[in-house]
Amino acid sequence: MSQNLHILQPYIIFWKQQDMIQISIVRCAQICFIFLATMLIVMLSFSLGLTTMHQAYKGGTATQEDGSVLRMKDKFSSVLETLRNLYWSFYGYLGPWEYALAVGNAGPDFKPTNHLFIVIASEVTVAIYHLVVVITLLKMMVTLLIWRGDEVQKDEDTEWKYSRSVIYAEYFDWHTALPPPFNIFFIAAVFIRQLAERCHEIILNYKGNGGPYKDVSKQIVVEEVSYQRLLAKLLRRSLLSDEYACRTAQKVDGEKCLEMLGIGADDG
């Protein structure tokens, strides 16, 4: 077993130097997954709101006073496009100029129209989105990771014992009970036995359905079912026998009580 565990020696020494603190990667990954799922739900909610506000202006154009043509950008044309832009806005790739609306021109002078309320609502929505994601969600993730780390440190002794048991169980077998080189005989015996069992299975498969080798697996299943039925039958018999004995004892006790009271069984 010492030879088998030799490959794990650097791992064991490392964790011993770290006071045997076993921080579970699965637990930390679970926290990250919960954070990402929550962040996705929040981003999807804001994406639906921004897309609803800008959907009516999709493909719009407006002629400015200087003669230039303002075209509505496709930043919020669909839910997926809005979700994509909100993701990149987390890294600073979404500015206030992205909310410019191309409403069109109206009036006798054909002046450009501006829906200021929609622009302000869009900027406020994106600002709230950044506050929620950057301040609330990131703080929640850091808090959860710290809480998980404290919990693991509290259970470090138990986790180390469990990890050590897993390491031992992975490499420990009956033929590794003796130290090398005495376990060579046991390993050779196990190898020969496994090889013989494998050859026996190949022979059974090669023989097919003839002779005594006919459908051995099915026969085993049938015998197992018959054995289970026999156990069930014996259990029912045992229960009925106990019930009969209980009723008989109650009847005998009742008759004795009647005799003690001077009432005959025939009178009743």
PDB file of C-alpha atoms in Angstrom:
ATOM      1  CA  MET A   1       0.000   0.000   0.000  1.00  0.00           C
ATOM      2  CA  SER A   2       2.947   2.312   0.614  1.00  0.00           C
ATOM      3  CA  GLN A   3       3.954   2.038  -3.032  1.00  0.00           C
ATOM      4  CA  ASN A   4       0.420   2.797  -4.170  1.00  0.00           C
ATOM      5  CA  LEU A   5       0.230   5.855  -1.930  1.00  0.00           C
ATOM      6  CA  HIS A   6       3.661   7.116  -2.940  1.00  0.00           C
ATOM      7  CA  ILE A   7       2.192   9.043  -5.848  1.00  0.00           C
ATOM      8  CA  LEU A   8      -0.076  10.954  -3.434  1.00  0.00           C
ATOM      9  CA  GLN A   9       2.761  11.972  -1.129  1.00  0.00           C
ATOM     10  CA  PRO A  10       3.127  15.561  -2.484  1.00  0.00           C
ATOM     11  CA  TYR A  11      -0.617  16.074  -2.120  1.00  0.00           C
ATOM     12  CA  ILE A  12      -0.623  14.841   1.481  1.00  0.00           C
ATOM     13  CA  ILE A  13       2.442  16.912   2.432  1.00  0.00           C
ATOM     14  CA  PHE A  14       0.889  20.031   0.891  1.00  0.00           C
ATOM     15  CA  TRP A  15      -2.312  19.740   2.885  1.00  0.00           C
ATOM     16  CA  LYS A  16      -0.423  18.945   6.078  1.00  0.00           C
ATOM     17  CA  GLN A  17       1.534  22.158   5.640  1.00  0.00           C
ATOM     18  CA  GLN A  18      -1.750  23.996   5.168  1.00  0.00           C
ATOM     19  CA  ASP A  19      -2.972  22.738   8.560  1.00  0.00           C
ATOM     20  CA  MET A  20      -4.964  20.073   6.732  1.00  0.00           C
ATOM     21  CA  ILE A  21      -7.669  22.520   5.630  1.00  0.00           C
ATOM     22  CA  GLN A  22      -9.773  20.748   3.001  1.00  0.00           C
ATOM     23  CA  ILE A  23     -11.611  23.471   1.063  1.00  0.00           C
ATOM     24  CA  SER A  24     -14.135  21.753  -1.141  1.00  0.00           C
ATOM     25  CA  ILE A  25     -14.007  22.969  -4.732  1.00  0.00           C
ATOM     26  CA  VAL A  26     -17.478  21.588  -5.302  1.00  0.00           C
ATOM     27  CA  ARG A  27     -18.949  23.808  -2.598  1.00  0.00           C
ATOM     28  CA  CYS A  28     -17.251  26.913  -4.000  1.00  0.00           C
ATOM     29  CA  ALA A  29     -18.397  25.995  -7.500  1.00  0.00           C
ATOM     30  CA  GLN A  30     -21.929  25.607  -6.169  1.00  0.00           C
ATOM     31  CA  ILE A  31     -21.801  29.143  -4.753  1.00  0.00           C
ATOM     32  CA  CYS A  32     -20.487  30.474  -8.085  1.00  0.00           C
ATOM     33  CA  PHE A  33     -23.236  28.654  -9.959  1.00  0.00           C
ATOM     34  CA  ILE A  34     -25.910  30.166  -7.705  1.00  0.00           C
ATOM     35  CA  PHE A  35     -24.396  33.623  -8.243  1.00  0.00           C
ATOM     36  CA  LEU A  36     -24.277  33.212 -12.030  1.00  0.00           C
ATOM     37  CA  ALA A  37     -27.859  31.930 -12.132  1.00  0.00           C
ATOM     38  CA  THR A  38     -29.053  34.877 -10.036  1.00  0.00           C
ATOM     39  CA  MET A  39     -27.083  37.304 -12.197  1.00  0.00           C
ATOM     40  CA  LEU A  40     -28.589  35.790 -15.358  1.00  0.00           C
ATOM     41  CA  ILE A  41     -32.122  36.207 -13.995  1.00  0.00           C
ATOM     42  CA  VAL A  42     -31.423  39.836 -13.058  1.00  0.00           C
ATOM     43  CA  MET A  43     -29.876  40.592 -16.456  1.00  0.00           C
ATOM     44  CA  LEU A  44     -32.778  38.930 -18.243  1.00  0.00           C
ATOM     45  CA  SER A  45     -35.280  41.011 -16.274  1.00  0.00           C
ATOM     46  CA  PHE A  46     -33.537  44.283 -17.155  1.00  0.00           C
ATOM     47  CA  SER A  47     -33.188  43.118 -20.761  1.00  0.00           C
ATOM     48  CA  LEU A  48     -36.935  42.598 -21.042  1.00  0.00           C
ATOM     49  CA  GLY A  49     -37.589  46.072 -19.626  1.00  0.00           C
ATOM     50  CA  LEU A  50     -35.140  47.882 -21.924  1.00  0.00           C
ATOM     51  CA  THR A  51     -36.286  45.939 -24.993  1.00  0.00           C
ATOM     52  CA  THR A  52     -39.907  46.802 -24.259  1.00  0.00           C
ATOM     53  CA  MET A  53     -39.064  50.512 -24.013  1.00  0.00           C
ATOM     54  CA  HIS A  54     -36.998  50.614 -27.240  1.00  0.00           C
ATOM     55  CA  GLN A  55     -38.901  48.106 -29.361  1.00  0.00           C
ATOM     56  CA  ALA A  56     -41.214  50.765 -30.822  1.00  0.00           C
ATOM     57  CA  TYR A  57     -38.233  52.775 -32.123  1.00  0.00           C
ATOM     58  CA  LYS A  58     -36.576  49.892 -33.977  1.00  0.00           C
ATOM     59  CA  GLY A  59     -35.312  50.980 -37.407  1.00  0.00           C
ATOM     60  CA  GLY A  60     -36.254  54.618 -36.823  1.00  0.00           C
ATOM     61  CA  THR A  61     -34.477  57.567 -38.463  1.00  0.00           C
ATOM     62  CA  ALA A  62     -34.498  61.295 -37.765  1.00  0.00           C
ATOM     63  CA  THR A  63     -33.024  64.226 -39.705  1.00  0.00           C
ATOM     64  CA  GLN A  64     -31.140  66.599 -37.444  1.00  0.00           C
ATOM     65  CA  GLU A  65     -31.093  70.378 -37.768  1.00  0.00           C
ATOM     66  CA  ASP A  66     -27.638  70.275 -39.348  1.00  0.00           C
ATOM     67  CA  GLY A  67     -28.907  67.890 -42.033  1.00  0.00           C
ATOM     68  CA  SER A  68     -27.324  64.729 -40.628  1.00  0.00           C
ATOM     69  CA  VAL A  69     -29.422  61.597 -40.326  1.00  0.00           C
ATOM     70  CA  LEU A  70     -29.696  59.896 -36.953  1.00  0.00           C
ATOM     71  CA  ARG A  71     -30.411  56.192 -37.156  1.00  0.00           C
ATOM     72  CA  MET A  72     -31.677  54.106 -34.289  1.00  0.00           C
ATOM     73  CA  LYS A  73     -29.017  51.682 -33.091  1.00  0.00           C
ATOM     74  CA  ASP A  74     -29.704  48.000 -32.620  1.00  0.00           C
ATOM     75  CA  LYS A  75     -28.393  47.903 -29.058  1.00  0.00           C
ATOM     76  CA  PHE A  76     -31.842  47.094 -27.643  1.00  0.00           C
ATOM     77  CA  SER A  77     -33.568  45.632 -30.699  1.00  0.00           C
ATOM     78  CA  SER A  78     -34.152  42.187 -29.146  1.00  0.00           C
ATOM     79  CA  VAL A  79     -33.908  40.497 -25.773  1.00  0.00           C
ATOM     80  CA  LEU A  80     -30.745  38.580 -26.667  1.00  0.00           C
ATOM     81  CA  GLU A  81     -29.069  41.678 -28.113  1.00  0.00           C
ATOM     82  CA  THR A  82     -29.977  43.676 -25.012  1.00  0.00           C
ATOM     83  CA  LEU A  83     -28.710  40.879 -22.765  1.00  0.00           C
ATOM     84  CA  ARG A  84     -25.441  40.825 -24.689  1.00  0.00           C
ATOM     85  CA  ASN A  85     -24.966  44.590 -24.352  1.00  0.00           C
ATOM     86  CA  LEU A  86     -25.833  44.523 -20.653  1.00  0.00           C
ATOM     87  CA  TYR A  87     -23.189  41.857 -20.136  1.00  0.00           C
ATOM     88  CA  TRP A  88     -20.528  43.965 -21.828  1.00  0.00           C
ATOM     89  CA  SER A  89     -21.714  47.053 -19.956  1.00  0.00           C
ATOM     90  CA  PHE A  90     -20.429  45.294 -16.856  1.00  0.00           C
ATOM     91  CA  TYR A  91     -16.942  45.955 -18.301  1.00  0.00           C
ATOM     92  CA  GLY A  92     -17.724  49.563 -19.275  1.00  0.00           C
ATOM     93  CA  TYR A  93     -18.752  49.139 -22.929  1.00  0.00           C
ATOM     94  CA  LEU A  94     -22.153  50.865 -22.692  1.00  0.00           C
ATOM     95  CA  GLY A  95     -22.292  54.665 -22.494  1.00  0.00           C
ATOM     96  CA  PRO A  96     -25.147  57.200 -22.276  1.00  0.00           C
ATOM     97  CA  TRP A  97     -24.866  57.952 -26.016  1.00  0.00           C
ATOM     98  CA  GLU A  98     -26.191  54.479 -26.690  1.00  0.00           C
ATOM     99  CA  TYR A  99     -29.648  55.530 -25.458  1.00  0.00           C
ATOM    100  CA  ALA A 100     -30.212  58.148 -28.190  1.00  0.00           C
ATOM    101  CA  LEU A 101     -33.631  57.667 -29.788  1.00  0.00           C
ATOM    102  CA  ALA A 102     -34.370  58.241 -33.468  1.00  0.00           C
ATOM    103  CA  VAL A 103     -38.043  59.159 -33.115  1.00  0.00           C
ATOM    104  CA  GLY A 104     -38.460  61.056 -36.369  1.00  0.00           C
ATOM    105  CA  ASN A 105     -39.454  64.542 -37.514  1.00  0.00           C
ATOM    106  CA  ALA A 106     -42.751  66.318 -36.894  1.00  0.00           C
ATOM    107  CA  GLY A 107     -44.403  69.728 -37.155  1.00  0.00           C
ATOM    108  CA  PRO A 108     -44.573  72.284 -39.933  1.00  0.00           C
ATOM    109  CA  ASP A 109     -40.841  72.944 -39.662  1.00  0.00           C
ATOM    110  CA  PHE A 110     -40.095  69.188 -39.793  1.00  0.00           C
ATOM    111  CA  LYS A 111     -38.017  69.408 -36.631  1.00  0.00           C
ATOM    112  CA  PRO A 112     -36.603  66.294 -34.944  1.00  0.00           C
ATOM    113  CA  THR A 113     -38.701  64.897 -32.107  1.00  0.00           C
ATOM    114  CA  ASN A 114     -37.186  63.693 -28.873  1.00  0.00           C
ATOM    115  CA  HIS A 115     -38.899  61.461 -26.294  1.00  0.00           C
ATOM    116  CA  LEU A 116     -37.000  62.635 -23.252  1.00  0.00           C
ATOM    117  CA  PHE A 117     -38.980  60.490 -20.804  1.00  0.00           C
ATOM    118  CA  ILE A 118     -37.920  57.235 -22.527  1.00  0.00           C
ATOM    119  CA  VAL A 119     -34.291  58.366 -22.577  1.00  0.00           C
ATOM    120  CA  ILE A 120     -34.323  59.194 -18.858  1.00  0.00           C
ATOM    121  CA  ALA A 121     -36.114  55.933 -18.043  1.00  0.00           C
ATOM    122  CA  SER A 122     -33.480  53.980 -20.000  1.00  0.00           C
ATOM    123  CA  GLU A 123     -30.583  55.697 -18.248  1.00  0.00           C
ATOM    124  CA  VAL A 124     -32.159  55.185 -14.819  1.00  0.00           C
ATOM    125  CA  THR A 125     -32.833  51.504 -15.604  1.00  0.00           C
ATOM    126  CA  VAL A 126     -29.229  50.902 -16.660  1.00  0.00           C
ATOM    127  CA  ALA A 127     -27.972  52.774 -13.576  1.00  0.00           C
ATOM    128  CA  ILE A 128     -30.118  50.602 -11.305  1.00  0.00           C
ATOM    129  CA  TYR A 129     -28.833  47.533 -13.155  1.00  0.00           C
ATOM    130  CA  HIS A 130     -25.223  48.493 -12.422  1.00  0.00           C
ATOM    131  CA  LEU A 131     -26.030  49.172  -8.778  1.00  0.00           C
ATOM    132  CA  VAL A 132     -27.735  45.801  -8.392  1.00  0.00           C
ATOM    133  CA  VAL A 133     -25.039  43.789 -10.174  1.00  0.00           C
ATOM    134  CA  VAL A 134     -21.893  45.527  -8.954  1.00  0.00           C
ATOM    135  CA  ILE A 135     -22.867  46.352  -5.379  1.00  0.00           C
ATOM    136  CA  THR A 136     -25.494  43.811  -4.360  1.00  0.00           C
ATOM    137  CA  LEU A 137     -24.655  40.640  -6.300  1.00  0.00           C
ATOM    138  CA  LEU A 138     -20.872  40.877  -6.037  1.00  0.00           C
ATOM    139  CA  LYS A 139     -21.122  41.610  -2.318  1.00  0.00           C
ATOM    140  CA  MET A 140     -23.455  38.643  -1.938  1.00  0.00           C
ATOM    141  CA  MET A 141     -20.998  36.368  -3.758  1.00  0.00           C
ATOM    142  CA  VAL A 142     -18.052  37.476  -1.598  1.00  0.00           C
ATOM    143  CA  THR A 143     -20.141  37.017   1.549  1.00  0.00           C
ATOM    144  CA  LEU A 144     -21.234  33.519   0.535  1.00  0.00           C
ATOM    145  CA  LEU A 145     -17.690  32.457  -0.320  1.00  0.00           C
ATOM    146  CA  ILE A 146     -16.385  33.748   3.020  1.00  0.00           C
ATOM    147  CA  TRP A 147     -19.213  31.988   4.857  1.00  0.00           C
ATOM    148  CA  ARG A 148     -18.480  28.748   3.005  1.00  0.00           C
ATOM    149  CA  GLY A 149     -14.772  29.041   3.774  1.00  0.00           C
ATOM    150  CA  ASP A 150     -15.461  29.565   7.481  1.00  0.00           C
ATOM    151  CA  GLU A 151     -17.751  26.546   7.496  1.00  0.00           C
ATOM    152  CA  VAL A 152     -15.117  24.353   5.861  1.00  0.00           C
ATOM    153  CA  GLN A 153     -12.421  25.555   8.268  1.00  0.00           C
ATOM    154  CA  LYS A 154     -14.690  24.668  11.170  1.00  0.00           C
ATOM    155  CA  ASP A 155     -15.024  21.123   9.809  1.00  0.00           C
ATOM    156  CA  GLU A 156     -11.393  20.792   8.693  1.00  0.00           C
ATOM    157  CA  ASP A 157     -10.652  17.822  10.968  1.00  0.00           C
ATOM    158  CA  THR A 158     -13.676  15.861   9.772  1.00  0.00           C
ATOM    159  CA  GLU A 159     -12.955  16.668   6.129  1.00  0.00           C
ATOM    160  CA  TRP A 160      -9.338  15.609   6.465  1.00  0.00           C
ATOM    161  CA  LYS A 161     -10.371  12.287   8.014  1.00  0.00           C
ATOM    162  CA  TYR A 162     -12.876  11.764   5.224  1.00  0.00           C
ATOM    163  CA  SER A 163     -10.295  12.565   2.521  1.00  0.00           C
ATOM    164  CA  ARG A 164      -7.805  10.222   4.137  1.00  0.00           C
ATOM    165  CA  SER A 165     -10.425   7.452   4.268  1.00  0.00           C
ATOM    166  CA  VAL A 166     -11.201   7.978   0.578  1.00  0.00           C
ATOM    167  CA  ILE A 167      -7.510   7.720  -0.289  1.00  0.00           C
ATOM    168  CA  TYR A 168      -7.126   4.535   1.732  1.00  0.00           C
ATOM    169  CA  ALA A 169     -10.320   2.987   0.380  1.00  0.00           C
ATOM    170  CA  GLU A 170      -9.260   3.631  -3.208  1.00  0.00           C
ATOM    171  CA  TYR A 171      -6.045   1.639  -2.930  1.00  0.00           C
ATOM    172  CA  PHE A 172      -6.693  -0.745  -0.050  1.00  0.00           C
ATOM    173  CA  ASP A 173      -7.719  -4.335  -0.801  1.00  0.00           C
ATOM    174  CA  TRP A 174      -7.367  -7.717   0.837  1.00  0.00           C
ATOM    175  CA  HIS A 175      -4.203  -8.546  -1.133  1.00  0.00           C
ATOM    176  CA  THR A 176      -2.572  -5.265  -0.016  1.00  0.00           C
ATOM    177  CA  ALA A 177      -2.825  -6.071   3.684  1.00  0.00           C
ATOM    178  CA  LEU A 178       0.791  -7.275   3.705  1.00  0.00           C
ATOM    179  CA  PRO A 179       3.675  -4.934   2.919  1.00  0.00           C
ATOM    180  CA  PRO A 180       5.839  -5.493  -0.163  1.00  0.00           C
ATOM    181  CA  PRO A 181       7.311  -7.851  -1.204  1.00  0.00           C
ATOM    182  CA  PHE A 182       5.140 -10.341   0.718  1.00  0.00           C
ATOM    183  CA  ASN A 183       1.958  -9.254  -1.025  1.00  0.00           C
ATOM    184  CA  ILE A 184       3.325 -10.380  -4.399  1.00  0.00           C
ATOM    185  CA  PHE A 185       1.916 -13.859  -3.817  1.00  0.00           C
ATOM    186  CA  PHE A 186      -1.506 -12.483  -2.997  1.00  0.00           C
ATOM    187  CA  ILE A 187      -1.470 -10.186  -6.026  1.00  0.00           C
ATOM    188  CA  ALA A 188      -0.472 -13.097  -8.256  1.00  0.00           C
ATOM    189  CA  ALA A 189      -3.264 -15.246  -6.807  1.00  0.00           C
ATOM    190  CA  VAL A 190      -5.827 -12.500  -7.393  1.00  0.00           C
ATOM    191  CA  PHE A 191      -4.614 -12.003 -10.958  1.00  0.00           C
ATOM    192  CA  ILE A 192      -4.843 -15.722 -11.713  1.00  0.00           C
ATOM    193  CA  ARG A 193      -8.313 -15.967 -10.180  1.00  0.00           C
ATOM    194  CA  GLN A 194      -9.613 -12.993 -12.151  1.00  0.00           C
ATOM    195  CA  LEU A 195      -8.076 -14.399 -15.325  1.00  0.00           C
ATOM    196  CA  ALA A 196      -9.718 -17.778 -14.694  1.00  0.00           C
ATOM    197  CA  GLU A 197     -13.102 -16.152 -14.066  1.00  0.00           C
ATOM    198  CA  ARG A 198     -12.763 -14.171 -17.267  1.00  0.00           C
ATOM    199  CA  CYS A 199     -11.862 -17.285 -19.262  1.00  0.00           C
ATOM    200  CA  HIS A 200     -14.816 -19.097 -17.722  1.00  0.00           C
ATOM    201  CA  GLU A 201     -17.167 -16.321 -18.836  1.00  0.00           C
ATOM    202  CA  ILE A 202     -15.723 -16.434 -22.360  1.00  0.00           C
ATOM    203  CA  ILE A 203     -16.231 -20.205 -22.488  1.00  0.00           C
ATOM    204  CA  LEU A 204     -19.833 -19.853 -21.322  1.00  0.00           C
ATOM    205  CA  ASN A 205     -20.527 -17.261 -23.993  1.00  0.00           C
ATOM    206  CA  TYR A 206     -18.813 -19.411 -26.608  1.00  0.00           C
ATOM    207  CA  LYS A 207     -20.811 -22.510 -25.705  1.00  0.00           C
ATOM    208  CA  GLY A 208     -24.047 -20.667 -26.374  1.00  0.00           C
ATOM    209  CA  ASN A 209     -27.300 -22.181 -25.185  1.00  0.00           C
ATOM    210  CA  GLY A 210     -26.320 -25.852 -25.271  1.00  0.00           C
ATOM    211  CA  GLY A 211     -25.828 -28.337 -22.458  1.00  0.00           C
ATOM    212  CA  PRO A 212     -25.329 -27.220 -18.895  1.00  0.00           C
ATOM    213  CA  TYR A 213     -24.269 -23.727 -20.013  1.00  0.00           C
ATOM    214  CA  LYS A 214     -27.772 -22.758 -21.119  1.00  0.00           C
ATOM    215  CA  ASP A 215     -28.663 -19.261 -20.034  1.00  0.00           C
ATOM    216  CA  VAL A 216     -26.843 -19.237 -16.714  1.00  0.00           C
ATOM    217  CA  SER A 217     -27.779 -15.627 -15.950  1.00  0.00           C
ATOM    218  CA  LYS A 218     -31.485 -16.345 -16.448  1.00  0.00           C
ATOM    219  CA  GLN A 219     -31.240 -19.377 -14.185  1.00  0.00           C
ATOM    220  CA  ILE A 220     -29.623 -17.260 -11.494  1.00  0.00           C
ATOM    221  CA  VAL A 221     -32.430 -14.706 -11.748  1.00  0.00           C
ATOM    222  CA  VAL A 222     -35.077 -17.437 -11.525  1.00  0.00           C
ATOM    223  CA  GLU A 223     -33.416 -18.948  -8.468  1.00  0.00           C
ATOM    224  CA  GLU A 224     -33.171 -15.541  -6.828  1.00  0.00           C
ATOM    225  CA  VAL A 225     -36.866 -14.869  -7.462  1.00  0.00           C
ATOM    226  CA  SER A 226     -37.783 -18.290  -6.084  1.00  0.00           C
ATOM    227  CA  TYR A 227     -35.673 -17.617  -3.016  1.00  0.00           C
ATOM    228  CA  GLN A 228     -37.364 -14.251  -2.434  1.00  0.00           C
ATOM    229  CA  ARG A 229     -40.801 -15.869  -2.810  1.00  0.00           C
ATOM    230  CA  LEU A 230     -39.821 -18.551  -0.314  1.00  0.00           C
ATOM    231  CA  LEU A 231     -38.728 -15.886   2.166  1.00  0.00           C
ATOM    232  CA  ALA A 232     -42.009 -14.025   1.702  1.00  0.00           C
ATOM    233  CA  LYS A 233     -43.991 -17.220   2.252  1.00  0.00           C
ATOM    234  CA  LEU A 234     -42.040 -18.071   5.400  1.00  0.00           C
ATOM    235  CA  LEU A 235     -42.582 -14.538   6.680  1.00  0.00           C
ATOM    236  CA  ARG A 236     -46.342 -14.794   6.140  1.00  0.00           C
ATOM    237  CA  ARG A 237     -46.420 -18.151   7.902  1.00  0.00           C
ATOM    238  CA  SER A 238     -44.479 -16.719  10.830  1.00  0.00           C
ATOM    239  CA  LEU A 239     -46.865 -13.758  11.121  1.00  0.00           C
ATOM    240  CA  LEU A 240     -49.937 -15.995  10.930  1.00  0.00           C
ATOM    241  CA  SER A 241     -48.438 -18.356  13.511  1.00  0.00           C
ATOM    242  CA  ASP A 242     -47.791 -15.467  15.909  1.00  0.00           C
ATOM    243  CA  GLU A 243     -51.314 -14.146  15.361  1.00  0.00           C
ATOM    244  CA  TYR A 244     -52.845 -17.586  16.017  1.00  0.00           C
ATOM    245  CA  ALA A 245     -50.754 -18.015  19.173  1.00  0.00           C
ATOM    246  CA  CYS A 246     -51.839 -14.571  20.401  1.00  0.00           C
ATOM    247  CA  ARG A 247     -55.517 -15.306  19.779  1.00  0.00           C
ATOM    248  CA  THR A 248     -55.236 -18.710  21.454  1.00  0.00           C
ATOM    249  CA  ALA A 249     -53.594 -17.152  24.511  1.00  0.00           C
ATOM    250  CA  GLN A 250     -56.349 -14.526  24.712  1.00  0.00           C
ATOM    251  CA  LYS A 251     -59.017 -17.222  24.476  1.00  0.00           C
ATOM    252  CA  VAL A 252     -57.401 -19.322  27.199  1.00  0.00           C
ATOM    253  CA  ASP A 253     -57.042 -16.291  29.467  1.00  0.00           C
ATOM    254  CA  GLY A 254     -60.685 -15.397  28.889  1.00  0.00           C
ATOM    255  CA  GLU A 255     -61.873 -18.879  29.790  1.00  0.00           C
ATOM    256  CA  LYS A 256     -59.770 -18.835  32.965  1.00  0.00           C
ATOM    257  CA  CYS A 257     -61.282 -15.516  33.980  1.00  0.00           C
ATOM    258  CA  LEU A 258     -64.794 -16.858  33.432  1.00  0.00           C
ATOM    259  CA  GLU A 259     -64.013 -19.941  35.513  1.00  0.00           C
ATOM    260  CA  MET A 260     -62.678 -17.777  38.323  1.00  0.00           C
ATOM    261  CA  LEU A 261     -65.884 -15.723  38.257  1.00  0.00           C
ATOM    262  CA  GLY A 262     -67.938 -18.884  38.397  1.00  0.00           C
ATOM    263  CA  ILE A 263     -69.443 -18.502  34.959  1.00  0.00           C
ATOM    264  CA  GLY A 264     -69.283 -21.510  32.743  1.00  0.00           C
ATOM    265  CA  ALA A 265     -68.320 -21.332  29.154  1.00  0.00           C
ATOM    266  CA  ASP A 266     -71.653 -22.971  28.184  1.00  0.00           C
ATOM    267  CA  ASP A 267     -73.650 -20.285  30.014  1.00  0.00           C
ATOM    268  CA  GLY A 268     -72.032 -17.595  27.964  1.00  0.00           C
TER     269      GLY A 268
END
